[in-house]
Short mmCIF file of C-alpha atoms in Angstrom, two decimals:
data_model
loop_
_atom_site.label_atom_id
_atom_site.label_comp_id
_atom_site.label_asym_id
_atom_site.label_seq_id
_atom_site.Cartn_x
_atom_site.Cartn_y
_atom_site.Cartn_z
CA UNK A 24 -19.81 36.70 1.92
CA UNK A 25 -20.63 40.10 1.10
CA UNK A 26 -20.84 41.67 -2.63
CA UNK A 27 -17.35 43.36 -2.35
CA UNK A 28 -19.38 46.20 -5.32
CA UNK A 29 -21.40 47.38 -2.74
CA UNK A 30 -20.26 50.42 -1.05
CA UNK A 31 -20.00 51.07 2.37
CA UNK A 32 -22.86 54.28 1.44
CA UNK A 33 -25.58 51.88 -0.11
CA UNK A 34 -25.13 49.22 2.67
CA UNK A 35 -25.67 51.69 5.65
CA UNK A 36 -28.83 53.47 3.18
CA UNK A 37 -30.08 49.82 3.17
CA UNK A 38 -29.16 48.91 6.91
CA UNK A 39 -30.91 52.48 7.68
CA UNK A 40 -34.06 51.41 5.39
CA UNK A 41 -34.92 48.27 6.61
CA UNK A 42 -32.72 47.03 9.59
CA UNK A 43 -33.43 47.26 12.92
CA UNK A 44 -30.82 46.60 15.51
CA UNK A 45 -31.06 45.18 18.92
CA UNK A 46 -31.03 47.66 21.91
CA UNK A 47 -30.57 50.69 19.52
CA UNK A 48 -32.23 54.11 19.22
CA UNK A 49 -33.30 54.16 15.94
CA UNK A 50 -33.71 57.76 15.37
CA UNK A 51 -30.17 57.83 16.13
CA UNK A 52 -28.62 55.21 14.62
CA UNK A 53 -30.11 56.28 11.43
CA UNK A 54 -28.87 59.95 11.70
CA UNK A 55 -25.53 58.52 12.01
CA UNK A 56 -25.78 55.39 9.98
CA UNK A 57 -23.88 52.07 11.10
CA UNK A 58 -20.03 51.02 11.94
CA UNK A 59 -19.68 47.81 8.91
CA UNK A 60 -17.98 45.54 10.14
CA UNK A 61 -16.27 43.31 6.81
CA UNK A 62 -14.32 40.73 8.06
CA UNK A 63 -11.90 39.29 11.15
CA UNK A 64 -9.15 37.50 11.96
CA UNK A 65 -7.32 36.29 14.89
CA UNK A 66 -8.42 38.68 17.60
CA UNK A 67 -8.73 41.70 15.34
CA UNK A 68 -12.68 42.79 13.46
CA UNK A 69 -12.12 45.44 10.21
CA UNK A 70 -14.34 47.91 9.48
CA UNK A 71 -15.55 49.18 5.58
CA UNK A 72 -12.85 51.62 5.83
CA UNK A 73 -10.31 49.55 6.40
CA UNK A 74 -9.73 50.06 9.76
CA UNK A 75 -7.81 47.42 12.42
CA UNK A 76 -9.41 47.37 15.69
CA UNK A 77 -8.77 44.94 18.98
CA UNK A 78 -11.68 43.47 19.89
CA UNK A 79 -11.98 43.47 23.50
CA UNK A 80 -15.54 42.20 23.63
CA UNK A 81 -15.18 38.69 22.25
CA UNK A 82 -18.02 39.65 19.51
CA UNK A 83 -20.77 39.87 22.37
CA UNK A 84 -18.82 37.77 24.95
CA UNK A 85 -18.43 34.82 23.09
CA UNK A 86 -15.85 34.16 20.34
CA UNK A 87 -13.79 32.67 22.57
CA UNK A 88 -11.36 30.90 20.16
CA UNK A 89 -10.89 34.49 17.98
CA UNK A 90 -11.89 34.78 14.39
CA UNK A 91 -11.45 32.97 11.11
CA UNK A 92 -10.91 28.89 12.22
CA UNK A 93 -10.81 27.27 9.22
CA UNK A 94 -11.47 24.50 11.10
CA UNK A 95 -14.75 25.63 12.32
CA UNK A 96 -16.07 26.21 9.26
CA UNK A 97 -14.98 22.90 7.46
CA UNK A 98 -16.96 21.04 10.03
CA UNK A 99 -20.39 23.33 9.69
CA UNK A 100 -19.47 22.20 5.79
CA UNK A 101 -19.12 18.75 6.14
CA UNK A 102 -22.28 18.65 8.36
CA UNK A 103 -24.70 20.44 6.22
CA UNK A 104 -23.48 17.80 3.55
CA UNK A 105 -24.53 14.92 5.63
CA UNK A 106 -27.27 16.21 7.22
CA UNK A 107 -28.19 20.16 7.36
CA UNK A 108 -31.11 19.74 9.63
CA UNK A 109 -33.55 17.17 11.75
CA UNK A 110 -35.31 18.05 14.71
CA UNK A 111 -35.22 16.35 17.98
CA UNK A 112 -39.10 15.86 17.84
CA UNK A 113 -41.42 13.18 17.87
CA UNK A 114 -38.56 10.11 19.57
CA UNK A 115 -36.21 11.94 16.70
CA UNK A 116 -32.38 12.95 17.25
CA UNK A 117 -29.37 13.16 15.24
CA UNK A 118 -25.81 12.01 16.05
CA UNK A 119 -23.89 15.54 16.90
CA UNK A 120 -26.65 16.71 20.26
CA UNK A 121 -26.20 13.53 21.93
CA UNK A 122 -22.30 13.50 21.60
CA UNK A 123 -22.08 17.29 22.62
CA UNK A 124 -24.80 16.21 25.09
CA UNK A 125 -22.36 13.36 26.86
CA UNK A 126 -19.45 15.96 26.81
CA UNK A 127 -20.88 18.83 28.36
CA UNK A 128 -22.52 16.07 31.48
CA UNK A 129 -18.34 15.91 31.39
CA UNK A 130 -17.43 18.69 31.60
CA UNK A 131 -20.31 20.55 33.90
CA UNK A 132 -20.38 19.99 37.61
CA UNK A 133 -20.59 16.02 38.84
CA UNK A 134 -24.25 16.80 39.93
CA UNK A 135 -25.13 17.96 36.34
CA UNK A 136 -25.75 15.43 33.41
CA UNK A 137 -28.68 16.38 31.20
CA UNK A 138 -28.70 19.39 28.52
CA UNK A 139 -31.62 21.11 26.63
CA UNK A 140 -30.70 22.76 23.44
CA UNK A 141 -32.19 26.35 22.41
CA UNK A 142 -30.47 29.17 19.99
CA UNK A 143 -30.01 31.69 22.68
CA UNK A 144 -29.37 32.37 26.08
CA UNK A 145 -32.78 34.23 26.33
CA UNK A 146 -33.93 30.60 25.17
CA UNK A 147 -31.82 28.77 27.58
CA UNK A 148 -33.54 31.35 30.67
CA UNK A 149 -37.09 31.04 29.42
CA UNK A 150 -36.60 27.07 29.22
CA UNK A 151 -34.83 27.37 32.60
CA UNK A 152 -37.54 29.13 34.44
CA UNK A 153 -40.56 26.87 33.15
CA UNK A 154 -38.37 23.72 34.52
CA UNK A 155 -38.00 24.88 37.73
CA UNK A 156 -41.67 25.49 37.75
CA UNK A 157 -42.60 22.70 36.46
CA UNK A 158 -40.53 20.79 38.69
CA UNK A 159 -42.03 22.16 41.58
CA UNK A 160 -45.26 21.11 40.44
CA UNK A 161 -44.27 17.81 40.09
CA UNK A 162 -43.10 17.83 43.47
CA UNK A 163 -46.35 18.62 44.81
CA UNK A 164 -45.76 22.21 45.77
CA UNK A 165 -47.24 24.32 42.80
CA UNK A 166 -46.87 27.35 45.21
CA UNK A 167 -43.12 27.30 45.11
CA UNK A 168 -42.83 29.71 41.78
CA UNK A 169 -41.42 33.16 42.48
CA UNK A 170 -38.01 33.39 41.25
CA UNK A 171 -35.17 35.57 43.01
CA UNK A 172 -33.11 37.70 40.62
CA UNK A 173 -30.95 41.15 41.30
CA UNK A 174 -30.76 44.54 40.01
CA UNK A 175 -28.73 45.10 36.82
CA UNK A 176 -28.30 41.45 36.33
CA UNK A 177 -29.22 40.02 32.44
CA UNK A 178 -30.93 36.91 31.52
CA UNK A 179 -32.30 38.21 28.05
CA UNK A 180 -34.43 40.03 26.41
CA UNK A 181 -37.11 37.66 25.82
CA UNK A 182 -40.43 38.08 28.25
CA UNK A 183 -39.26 36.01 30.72
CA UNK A 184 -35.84 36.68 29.80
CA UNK A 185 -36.22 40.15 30.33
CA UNK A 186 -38.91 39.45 33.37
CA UNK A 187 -35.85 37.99 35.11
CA UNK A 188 -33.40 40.35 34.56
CA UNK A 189 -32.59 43.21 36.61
CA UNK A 190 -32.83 46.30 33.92
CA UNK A 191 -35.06 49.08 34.57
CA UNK A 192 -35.37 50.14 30.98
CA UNK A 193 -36.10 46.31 29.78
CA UNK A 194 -39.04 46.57 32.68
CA UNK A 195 -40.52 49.66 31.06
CA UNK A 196 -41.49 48.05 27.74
CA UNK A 197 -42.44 44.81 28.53
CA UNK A 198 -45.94 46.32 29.43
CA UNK A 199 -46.45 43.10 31.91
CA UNK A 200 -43.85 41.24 33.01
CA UNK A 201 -43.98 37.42 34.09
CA UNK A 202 -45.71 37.82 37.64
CA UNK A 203 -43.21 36.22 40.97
CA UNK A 204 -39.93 37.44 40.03
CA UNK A 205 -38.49 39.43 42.55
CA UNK A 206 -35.31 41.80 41.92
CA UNK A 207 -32.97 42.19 45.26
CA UNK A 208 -29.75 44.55 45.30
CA UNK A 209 -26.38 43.24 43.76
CA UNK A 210 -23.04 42.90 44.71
CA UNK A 211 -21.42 45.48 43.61
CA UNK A 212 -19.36 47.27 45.95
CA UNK A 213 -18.15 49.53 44.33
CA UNK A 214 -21.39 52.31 44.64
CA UNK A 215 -23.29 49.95 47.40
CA UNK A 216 -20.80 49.42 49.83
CA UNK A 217 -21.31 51.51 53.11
CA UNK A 218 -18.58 53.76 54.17
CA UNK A 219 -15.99 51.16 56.21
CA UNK A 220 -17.57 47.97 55.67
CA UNK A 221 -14.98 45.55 54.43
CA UNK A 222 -15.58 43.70 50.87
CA UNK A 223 -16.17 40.69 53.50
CA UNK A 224 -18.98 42.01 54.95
CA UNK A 225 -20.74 43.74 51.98
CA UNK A 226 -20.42 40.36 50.50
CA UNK A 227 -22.61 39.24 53.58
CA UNK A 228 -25.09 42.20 53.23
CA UNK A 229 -25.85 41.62 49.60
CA UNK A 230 -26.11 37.97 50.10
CA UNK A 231 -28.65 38.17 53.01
CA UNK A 232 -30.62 40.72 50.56
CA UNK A 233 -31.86 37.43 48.94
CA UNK A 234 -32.53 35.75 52.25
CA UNK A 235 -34.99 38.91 53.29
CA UNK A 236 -36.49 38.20 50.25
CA UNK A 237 -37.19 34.93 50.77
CA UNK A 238 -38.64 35.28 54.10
CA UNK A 239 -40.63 38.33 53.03
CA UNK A 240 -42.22 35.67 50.25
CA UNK A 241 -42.23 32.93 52.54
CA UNK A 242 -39.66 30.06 51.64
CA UNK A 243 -43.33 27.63 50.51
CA UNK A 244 -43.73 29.88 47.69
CA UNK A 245 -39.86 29.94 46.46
CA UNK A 246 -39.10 28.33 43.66
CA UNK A 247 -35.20 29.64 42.96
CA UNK A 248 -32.70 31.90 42.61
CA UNK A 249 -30.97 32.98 39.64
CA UNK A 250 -27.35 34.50 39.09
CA UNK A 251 -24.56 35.13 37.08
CA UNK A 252 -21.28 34.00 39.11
CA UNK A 253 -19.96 37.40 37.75
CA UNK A 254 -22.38 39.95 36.82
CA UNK A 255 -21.37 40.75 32.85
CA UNK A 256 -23.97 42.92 30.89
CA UNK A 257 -24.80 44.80 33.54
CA UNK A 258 -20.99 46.24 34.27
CA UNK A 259 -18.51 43.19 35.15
CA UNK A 260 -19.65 43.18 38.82
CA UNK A 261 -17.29 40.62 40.74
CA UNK A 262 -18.60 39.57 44.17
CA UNK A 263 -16.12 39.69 46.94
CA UNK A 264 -15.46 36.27 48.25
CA UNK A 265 -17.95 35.75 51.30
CA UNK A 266 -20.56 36.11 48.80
CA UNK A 267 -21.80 32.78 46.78
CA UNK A 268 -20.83 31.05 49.41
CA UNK A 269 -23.18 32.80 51.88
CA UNK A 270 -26.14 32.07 48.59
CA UNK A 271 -25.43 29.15 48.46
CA UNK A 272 -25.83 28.52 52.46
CA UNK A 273 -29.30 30.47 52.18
CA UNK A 274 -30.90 28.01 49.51
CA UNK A 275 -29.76 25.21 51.31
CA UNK A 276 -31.00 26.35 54.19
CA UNK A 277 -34.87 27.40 52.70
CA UNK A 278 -34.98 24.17 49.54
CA UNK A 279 -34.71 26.92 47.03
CA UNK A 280 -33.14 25.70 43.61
CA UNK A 281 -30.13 27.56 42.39
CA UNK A 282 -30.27 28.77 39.03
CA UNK A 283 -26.47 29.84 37.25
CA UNK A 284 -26.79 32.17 34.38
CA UNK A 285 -23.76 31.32 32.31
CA UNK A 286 -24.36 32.72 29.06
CA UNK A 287 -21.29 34.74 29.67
CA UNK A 288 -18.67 33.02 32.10
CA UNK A 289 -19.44 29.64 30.53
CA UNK A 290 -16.28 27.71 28.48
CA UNK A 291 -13.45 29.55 29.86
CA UNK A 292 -13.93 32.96 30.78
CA UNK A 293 -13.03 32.76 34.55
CA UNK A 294 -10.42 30.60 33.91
CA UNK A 295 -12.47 27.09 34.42
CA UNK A 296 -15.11 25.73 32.22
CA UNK A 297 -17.69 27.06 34.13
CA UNK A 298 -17.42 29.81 37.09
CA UNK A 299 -19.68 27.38 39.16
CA UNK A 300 -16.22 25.81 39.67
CA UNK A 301 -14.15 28.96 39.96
CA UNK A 302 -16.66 30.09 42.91
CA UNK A 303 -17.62 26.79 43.80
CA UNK A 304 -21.21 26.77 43.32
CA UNK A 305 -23.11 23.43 43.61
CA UNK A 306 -25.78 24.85 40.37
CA UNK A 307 -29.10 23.21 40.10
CA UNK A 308 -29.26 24.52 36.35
CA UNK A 309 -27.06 26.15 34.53
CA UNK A 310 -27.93 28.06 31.25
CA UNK A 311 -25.19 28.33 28.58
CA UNK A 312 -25.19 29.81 25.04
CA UNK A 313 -22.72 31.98 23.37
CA UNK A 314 -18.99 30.86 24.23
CA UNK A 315 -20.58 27.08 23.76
CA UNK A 316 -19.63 27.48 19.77
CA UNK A 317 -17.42 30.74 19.91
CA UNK A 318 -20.39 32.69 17.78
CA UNK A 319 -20.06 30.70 14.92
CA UNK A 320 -23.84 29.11 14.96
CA UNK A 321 -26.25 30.10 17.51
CA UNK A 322 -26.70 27.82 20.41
CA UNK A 323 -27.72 27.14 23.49
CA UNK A 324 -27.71 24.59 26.52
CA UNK A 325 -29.52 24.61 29.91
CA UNK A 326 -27.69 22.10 31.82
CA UNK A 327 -30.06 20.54 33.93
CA UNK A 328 -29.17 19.24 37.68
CA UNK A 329 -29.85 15.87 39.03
CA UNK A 330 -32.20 16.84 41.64
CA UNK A 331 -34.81 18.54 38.53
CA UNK A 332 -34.17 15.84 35.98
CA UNK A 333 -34.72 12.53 38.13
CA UNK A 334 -37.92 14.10 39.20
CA UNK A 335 -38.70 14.90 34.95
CA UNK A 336 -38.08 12.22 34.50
CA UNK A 337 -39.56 9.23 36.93
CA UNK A 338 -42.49 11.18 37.39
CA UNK A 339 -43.17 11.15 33.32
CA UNK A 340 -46.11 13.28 31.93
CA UNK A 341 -44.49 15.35 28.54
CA UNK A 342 -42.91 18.78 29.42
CA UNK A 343 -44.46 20.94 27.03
CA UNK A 344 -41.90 22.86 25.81
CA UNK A 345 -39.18 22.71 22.69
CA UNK A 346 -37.66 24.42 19.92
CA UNK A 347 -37.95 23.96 16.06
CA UNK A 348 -33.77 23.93 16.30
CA UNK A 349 -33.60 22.48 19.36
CA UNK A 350 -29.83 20.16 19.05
CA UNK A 351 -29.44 21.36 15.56
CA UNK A 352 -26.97 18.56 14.19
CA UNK A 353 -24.59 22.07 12.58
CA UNK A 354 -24.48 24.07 15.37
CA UNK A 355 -23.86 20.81 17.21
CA UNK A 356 -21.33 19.91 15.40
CA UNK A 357 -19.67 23.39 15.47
CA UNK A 358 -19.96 23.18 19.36
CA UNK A 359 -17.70 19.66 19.68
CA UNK A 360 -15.02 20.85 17.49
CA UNK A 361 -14.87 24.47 19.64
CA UNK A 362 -14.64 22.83 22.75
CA UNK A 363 -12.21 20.62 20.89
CA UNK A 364 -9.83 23.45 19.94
CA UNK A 365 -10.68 25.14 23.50
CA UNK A 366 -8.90 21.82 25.23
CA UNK A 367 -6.37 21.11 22.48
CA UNK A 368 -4.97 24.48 22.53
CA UNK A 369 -4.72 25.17 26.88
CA UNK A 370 -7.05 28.06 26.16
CA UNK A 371 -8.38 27.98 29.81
CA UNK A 372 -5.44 26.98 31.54
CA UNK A 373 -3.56 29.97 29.62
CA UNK A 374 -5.93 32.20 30.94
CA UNK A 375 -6.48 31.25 34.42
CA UNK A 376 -2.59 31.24 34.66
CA UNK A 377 -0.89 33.72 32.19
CA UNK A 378 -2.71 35.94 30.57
CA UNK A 379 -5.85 36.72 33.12
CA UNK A 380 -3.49 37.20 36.17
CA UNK A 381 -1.76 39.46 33.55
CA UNK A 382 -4.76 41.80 32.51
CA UNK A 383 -5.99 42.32 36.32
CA UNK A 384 -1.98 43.41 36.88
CA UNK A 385 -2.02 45.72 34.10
CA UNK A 386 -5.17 47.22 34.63
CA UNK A 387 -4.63 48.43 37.80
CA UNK A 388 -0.88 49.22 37.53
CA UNK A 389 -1.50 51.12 34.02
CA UNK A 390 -5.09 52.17 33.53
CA UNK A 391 -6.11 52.44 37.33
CA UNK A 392 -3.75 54.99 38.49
CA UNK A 393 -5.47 57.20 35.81
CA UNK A 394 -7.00 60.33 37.14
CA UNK A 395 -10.58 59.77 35.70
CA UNK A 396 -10.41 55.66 36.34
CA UNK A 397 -11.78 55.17 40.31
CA UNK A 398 -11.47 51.40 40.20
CA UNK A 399 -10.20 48.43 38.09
CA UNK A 400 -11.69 44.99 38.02
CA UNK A 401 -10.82 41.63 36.57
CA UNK A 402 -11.55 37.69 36.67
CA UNK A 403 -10.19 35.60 33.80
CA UNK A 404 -10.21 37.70 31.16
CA UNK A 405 -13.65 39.55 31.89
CA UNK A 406 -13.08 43.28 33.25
CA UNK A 407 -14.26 46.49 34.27
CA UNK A 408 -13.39 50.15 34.57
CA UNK A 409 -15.09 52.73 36.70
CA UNK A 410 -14.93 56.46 34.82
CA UNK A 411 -15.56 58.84 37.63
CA UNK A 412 -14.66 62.63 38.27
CA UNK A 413 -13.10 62.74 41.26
CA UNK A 414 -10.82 59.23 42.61
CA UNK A 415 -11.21 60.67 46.46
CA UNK A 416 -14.98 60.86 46.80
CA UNK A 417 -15.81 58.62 43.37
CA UNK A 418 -18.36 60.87 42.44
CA UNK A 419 -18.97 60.85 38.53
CA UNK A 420 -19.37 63.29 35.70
CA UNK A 421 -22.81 65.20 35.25
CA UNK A 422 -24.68 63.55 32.85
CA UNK A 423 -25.06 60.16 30.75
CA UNK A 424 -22.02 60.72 28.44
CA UNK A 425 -18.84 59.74 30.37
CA UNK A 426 -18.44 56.19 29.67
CA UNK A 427 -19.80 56.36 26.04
CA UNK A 428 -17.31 59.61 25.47
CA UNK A 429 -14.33 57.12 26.61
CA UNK A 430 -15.79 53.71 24.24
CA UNK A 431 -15.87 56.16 21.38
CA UNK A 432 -12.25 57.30 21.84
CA UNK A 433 -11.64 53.92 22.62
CA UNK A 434 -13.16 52.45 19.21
CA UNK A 435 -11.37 55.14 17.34
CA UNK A 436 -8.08 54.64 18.88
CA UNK A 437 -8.22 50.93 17.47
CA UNK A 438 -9.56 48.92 20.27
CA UNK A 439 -13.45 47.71 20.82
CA UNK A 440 -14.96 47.91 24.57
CA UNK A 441 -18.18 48.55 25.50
CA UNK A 442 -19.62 51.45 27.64
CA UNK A 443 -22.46 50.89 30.93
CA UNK A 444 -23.36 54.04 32.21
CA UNK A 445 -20.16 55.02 33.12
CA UNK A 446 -18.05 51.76 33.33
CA UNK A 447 -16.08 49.82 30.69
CA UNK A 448 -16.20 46.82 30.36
CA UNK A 449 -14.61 43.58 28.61
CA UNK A 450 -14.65 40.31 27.69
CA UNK A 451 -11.53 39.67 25.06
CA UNK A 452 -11.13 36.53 23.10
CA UNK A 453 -9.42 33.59 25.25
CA UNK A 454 -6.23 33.80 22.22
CA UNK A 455 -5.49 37.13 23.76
CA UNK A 456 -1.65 37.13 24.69
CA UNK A 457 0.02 39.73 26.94
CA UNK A 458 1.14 41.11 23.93
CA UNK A 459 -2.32 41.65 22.64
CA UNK A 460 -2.94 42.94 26.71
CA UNK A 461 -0.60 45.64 26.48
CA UNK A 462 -1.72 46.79 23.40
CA UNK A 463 -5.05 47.29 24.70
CA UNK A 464 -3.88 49.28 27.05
CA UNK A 465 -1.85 51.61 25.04
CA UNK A 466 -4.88 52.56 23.46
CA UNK A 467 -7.04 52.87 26.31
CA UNK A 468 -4.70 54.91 27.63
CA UNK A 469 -4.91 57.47 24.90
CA UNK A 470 -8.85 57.35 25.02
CA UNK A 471 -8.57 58.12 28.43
CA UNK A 472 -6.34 61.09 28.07
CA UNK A 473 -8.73 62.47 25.40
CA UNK A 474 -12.01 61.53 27.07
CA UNK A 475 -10.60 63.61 30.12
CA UNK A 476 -9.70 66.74 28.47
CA UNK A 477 -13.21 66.73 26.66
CA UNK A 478 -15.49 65.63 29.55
CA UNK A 479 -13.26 68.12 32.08
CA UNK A 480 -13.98 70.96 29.15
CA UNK A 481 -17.89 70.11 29.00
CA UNK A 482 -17.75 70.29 32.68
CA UNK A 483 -16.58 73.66 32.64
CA UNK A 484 -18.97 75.20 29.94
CA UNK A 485 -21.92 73.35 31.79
CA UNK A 486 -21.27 73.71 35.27
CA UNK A 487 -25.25 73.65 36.27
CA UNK A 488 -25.85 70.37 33.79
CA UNK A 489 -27.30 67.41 34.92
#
């Protein structure tokens, strides 16, 4: 808990004097200094100034089962009593990994029964990607290593992490990425699609975009490709329907492992446990973090397919790879008693029948027929809204500043989204109710009034801007 004497002034002088944020611009962070966030409950964070705001991003996509379970905590308590910490070293394990181990093999696909613990999903991807090599190898077809991935998709922001996802500005700084990863175009239809091609056949197009790139590479060097079932970080990007199943056709087709990014649609977010099911995916891993213990400890799990661990493990030789906190016994035991409440409580059946059906409706019958809004998008309760200039031609506003001018309104007006370029997105806790729903659109509502009325105005004094 924080010292309730220090004032909101001396944190931010402290945050501004020796903290530095993830995927910030420092210079301008510290100009401004930092929102504090104090404390949460339900589905509502409050800032240092007392201010009540809606979270609409879950945290960072993953506090699932909304702030302030008691229960949640007692069990991180009672764990740290018994045992705070042992690592899964040296023919070593502790009691809470293997159980959460056996439920997730029940939970995951049927061909999917072994997990490897990390702390993050940039973990669970960099484990991920040196398994499927390895496994190769073990096959007896080292060559088989470059990995598939797609523009503007996210896997982390570790080397590899970042190596595999799609982000130009992740690329810049890495100053050598990990060679064979190839980047292919996504499906996002909504700037991609050519003028009159049906969602059906875009679907097609973006799918064969990986199949080019296999036979460009030759399928005897391809080790995988790697997806989210819904594109999150990179702006909510929903696939039309012909899609996965067309990827999932082309890896049969050239022996090239599939590799499911679920950091972000894992443990309820589409309405199923995992989106492999919702899209009907057959995953040879799948990488999982976040959602797994709603935010309250960090950790992650690679579920690992059949077809990768039977090789692992009747070939034998040791896999050299592992975490100090690899299946810490807390975070463990955090993890059971989330996806506890998670069944207990309906939270995924509530969402794939009440309230995500609900938020897709009200998006597009409240937000979308907005003059500045070209397009609304949801699954479960993950969504996305397109700022644009113009709803005829979907052109957008000169400039970097349209989507951040609408999160700030947004923020101010009570409720938390997050800006990309110039589309908002969202990823609300699975406790939402419609009630919760319509509020967030009230409020949206009036950010998007304002946002208009400014960005129309900046428009006008800067007609030449870029």
């Amino acid at each position: 808990m924080t010292d309730q004497t220090i004032s909101r002034a001396n944190l931010q002088a402290i945050d501004s004097a020796h903290h530095l944020h993830p995927f910030t611009d420092h210079k301008e962070l510290r100009g401004a200094g930092a929102r504090m966030i104090v404390r949460s409950e339900g589905p509502y964070i409050y800032d240092s100034e007392g201010a009540e705001i809606l979270d609409g991003m879950a945290g960072l996509w993953c506090i699932n089962v909304g702030y302030g379970r008691e229960e949640l905590a007692r069990v991180a308590y009672d764990q740290m009593k018994e045992l705070p910490f042992y690592n899964s070293f040296f023919r070593c394990t502790t009691p809470t990994p293997v159980l959460l181990a056996g439920k997730l093999a029940e939970l995951a696909p049927d061909n999917v029964n072994q997990v490897f613990y990390g702390s993050s999903g940039s973990e669970a991807n960099d484990t991920a990607l040196k398994l499927v090599r390895h496994y190769w190898a073990l096959e007896g077809k080292p060559s088989k290593r470059i990995v598939i991935s797609r523009k503007t998709g996210y896997h982390g922001s570790s080397i590899a992490g970042a190596s595999l996802s799609g982000m130009d500005g992740m690329h810049s700084q890495l100053y050598g990425a990990v060679p064979g990863i190839v980047h292919v175009m996504p499906p996002y239809s909504f700037e991609l699609a050519l003028p009159g091609e049906s969602e059906h056949d875009f679907g097609l197009r973006a799918a064969r975009a990986v199949e080019d790139a296999i036979l460009e590479a030759g399928a005897e060097n391809v080790a995988a490709f790697i997806g989210e079932p819904v594109l999150g970080a990179g702006g909510v990007k929903i696939p039309p329907a012909s899609y996965w199943p067309e990827i999932q056709r082309i890896c049969d087709k050239y022996d090239v492992l599939l590799m499911i990014d679920e950091v972000i649609t894992g443990y309820g977010r589409t309405g199923e446990w995992f989106a492999c099911k919702t899209f009907n995916i057959r995953p040879d891993t799948i990488t999982t973090a976040k959602a797994l213990t709603s935010g309250y400890q960090p950790l992650s799990a690679l579920l690992v397919g059949d077809r990768i661990a039977s090789t692992l493990i009747e070939k034998g030789g040791e896999f050299y790879h592992g975490y100090t906190y690899s299946g810490h016994p807390v975070a463990c035991a955090v993890a059971l008693k989330n996806l506890e409440i998670i069944e207990k409580e309906g939270l995924i059946e509530r969402v794939r029948e009440d309230t995500g059906p609900y938020l897709a409706r009200a998006l597009a019958e409240r937000i979308g027929t907005h003059p500045i809004v070209g397009e609304t998008r949801a699954i479960g309760l993950m969504a996305a809204i397109e700022i644009v200039r113009d709803k005829g031609d979907r052109s957008r506003f000169k400039g970097k500043h349209a989507g951040d001018k609408v999160r700030d309104l947004s923020i101010d007006n009570g409720f938390m989204v997050r800006a990309v370029g110039d589309t908002i997105i969202m990823s609300p806790p699975l406790i939402w109710t419609r009630e919760n729903i319509d509020v967030a659109c009230d409020r949206l509502l009036k950010a998007l009034d304002a946002a208009e009325i400014e960005l129309r105005r900046l428009e006008a004094e800067n007609p030449a801007s870029e």
